[in-house]
Amino acid sequence: MTASDDIDSAAPSDGPAASVAPGPSAFSAIGVAPELAAALTALGYEEPTPIQREAIPPLLAGRDLLGQAATGTGKTAAFALPLLQRCVTGEPRKNRPSALVLVPTRELAMQVAEAVHKYGKAKHATVLPIYGGQSIGQQLRVLDRGVEIVVATPGRALDHLNRRSLVLDQVKMAVLDEADEMLDMGFAEDIEAILSKLPTDHQTALFSATLPPRILSIAKQHLRDPIRITIAKERPVAGEAPRVRQVAFVVPRAHKHAALGRVLDMEQPTSAIVFCRTRIEVDELTEAMGAQGWRAEALHGGLIQEQRDRVMKRFRGGQSELLIATDVAARGLDIDHLSHVVNYGVPSDADDYVHRIGRTGRAGREGVAITFVEPREHRLLRNIEFATRQKIRVENLPTVADLRSRRLELTKASLREAVLAGELDPYRSLVEELSNDLDVMDLAAAAVKLAHDASYAASGDQAEEQDLVFAPPPPMQRAGIASPSPHDPSRARLFVGAGRIDGLRPGDLVGAIAHQAGVPGNLIGAIKVTDRFALVDLPVAAIDHVIESLRGIAFNGRRVVFRRDLHG
Ligand code: AMP
């Protein structure tokens, strides 16, 4: 007997909406409370989607549910509306939410939290997205103050459970969204641990795009007499080709490090694997990306098993966002569901290309495959296009203007996040006071400007002005490179006429200054490496000696200029 034998089956539904009258009454007709239905009308939803029509009534009636549905079917509202209706009382308890939604990724956590917030505005629903990579302090404060709905990735949820900052004994409804993705990401044990903390009388809804045996066994164990719903994808794609956006950039070898940084800054991957040809390339690139503020991990055949396990654990746990690997080392590893796959060079075999990019773009989410092509490698790219019968678009590298608008988007996203996280009361009175004599729109625009400048001030310095081809954008929330301190009269700045695009790393400078000039490492201050030059903070007394000692030194075959930086 398979697990699914135990589960009620409703007829699969993929047809058009049934004849329910449009307008808020179409939602009211399936039991949605008037204030929630009004919010939907305001959003322009005219009638429930098939999954909403099938899932909402049983969920409102308190039934457990097993739903097979992909993203884009309206499944978020299908569980969010019953959740809002059944769990939100307007009286959040400290650390004890009444609803818990588990999702595989940070994006989905934000997206679902935002949808719940939007639908539940009239009920003043409090919702908190929690995911790894975000400061835990703020999450702790909001949980402590009390939220009714928590939308979390399993790892971070477990973290909070262990700290007792999240207690699940009041949960009335738990939702597992994209359960197959969560299992693929290795969250099976975390999910079990979390579900075991729920009170016995809670309701559970499990949504998954596919229903492999592992999901059915979770359903069998944790769902009580569930109603089962299957919603066919709207437009089944012929051959189930993965949705992967394939792009290529032509980049000369010397510019590849910087170009990768820039492309990734535009793309903002949450988990990406970068394929390199050799161990040395892996190590160099890992260091270069680390110096640009990325959390990058190297994986190659030179690592012992224990090191590899550690690397993979950090990558799967979201503590690193880039896995830089040789093909051989990555082969056989259970890492799919990546947001991005990067071919740092064109793979010589079309099968390798197909295999690599198959690791991204799953379960209804678009994946991105990026390929760097050195000018002489053009033919290899054509070979791949020929073998795969797919066109790979060659695009221009993002420009400074592209990055600027991307940063504005990120500022917008973090403002949305701040609104969701709440804790704004202390500022509200300030806004009220200022709005006595200032226009609220002007006020908001000024606040956005300050927030934006604060995140990106570091990139507005000479690096960006001088470096229009490969400006380094220090992204938000990433470890920046400390700026030298120009105001201390005992210190001075050394200008180095080589930068990231020459392959220069902070370690190279420390090595040269310590070994060639004999300046002890502890006297070498902050080092800033931009794409085209670098600045090193040094004792003023040592600077002339350092310049003298380094005169004539070449880096990667190019003589490098060293001089005292006039600004420092
Ligand atoms: P989801 O599958 O939950 O990611 O939803 C896909 C998109 O459909 C989202 O942009 C929703 O805002 C939208 N949506 C959900 N339900 C409805 C509805 N009943 N009518 C119109 N749009 C909807």
Coordinates of C-alpha atoms and ligand atoms in Angstrom, one line a residue, residues 27 45-49 52 71-77 111 119, ligand 1:
F27 CA -14.9 35.0 -2.6
Y45 CA -8.9 39.8 -7.9
E46 CA -12.3 39.1 -9.5
E47 CA -12.8 35.5 -8.6
P48 CA -11.0 32.7 -6.9
T49 CA -8.5 30.6 -9.0
Q52 CA -8.5 28.8 -4.1
T71 CA 3.7 28.5 -8.2
G72 CA 1.5 30.8 -10.2
T73 CA -1.7 29.0 -9.5
G74 CA -2.7 31.4 -6.7
K75 CA -1.8 28.9 -4.0
T76 CA -0.5 31.5 -1.6
A77 CA -3.9 33.1 -1.2
Q111 CA 7.0 37.0 -0.9
Y119 CA -4.5 40.2 2.3
Ligands
AMP1 P1 0.9 32.4 -6.3 O1 0.7 31.1 -7.1 O2 0.3 32.3 -5.0 O3 2.4 32.8 -6.3 O4 0.1 33.6 -7.1 C1 0.4 34.0 -8.4 C2 -0.1 35.3 -8.7 O5 -1.5 35.4 -8.9 C3 0.2 36.4 -7.7 O6 0.7 37.5 -8.3 C4 -1.2 36.7 -7.0 O7 -1.2 38.1 -6.6 C5 -2.1 36.4 -8.2 N1 -3.5 35.9 -7.7 C6 -3.7 35.1 -6.7 N2 -5.0 34.8 -6.6 C7 -5.6 35.6 -7.6 C8 -7.0 35.8 -8.0 N3 -8.0 35.1 -7.4 N4 -7.2 36.6 -9.0 C9 -6.2 37.3 -9.6 N5 -4.9 37.1 -9.3 C10 -4.6 36.3 -8.3

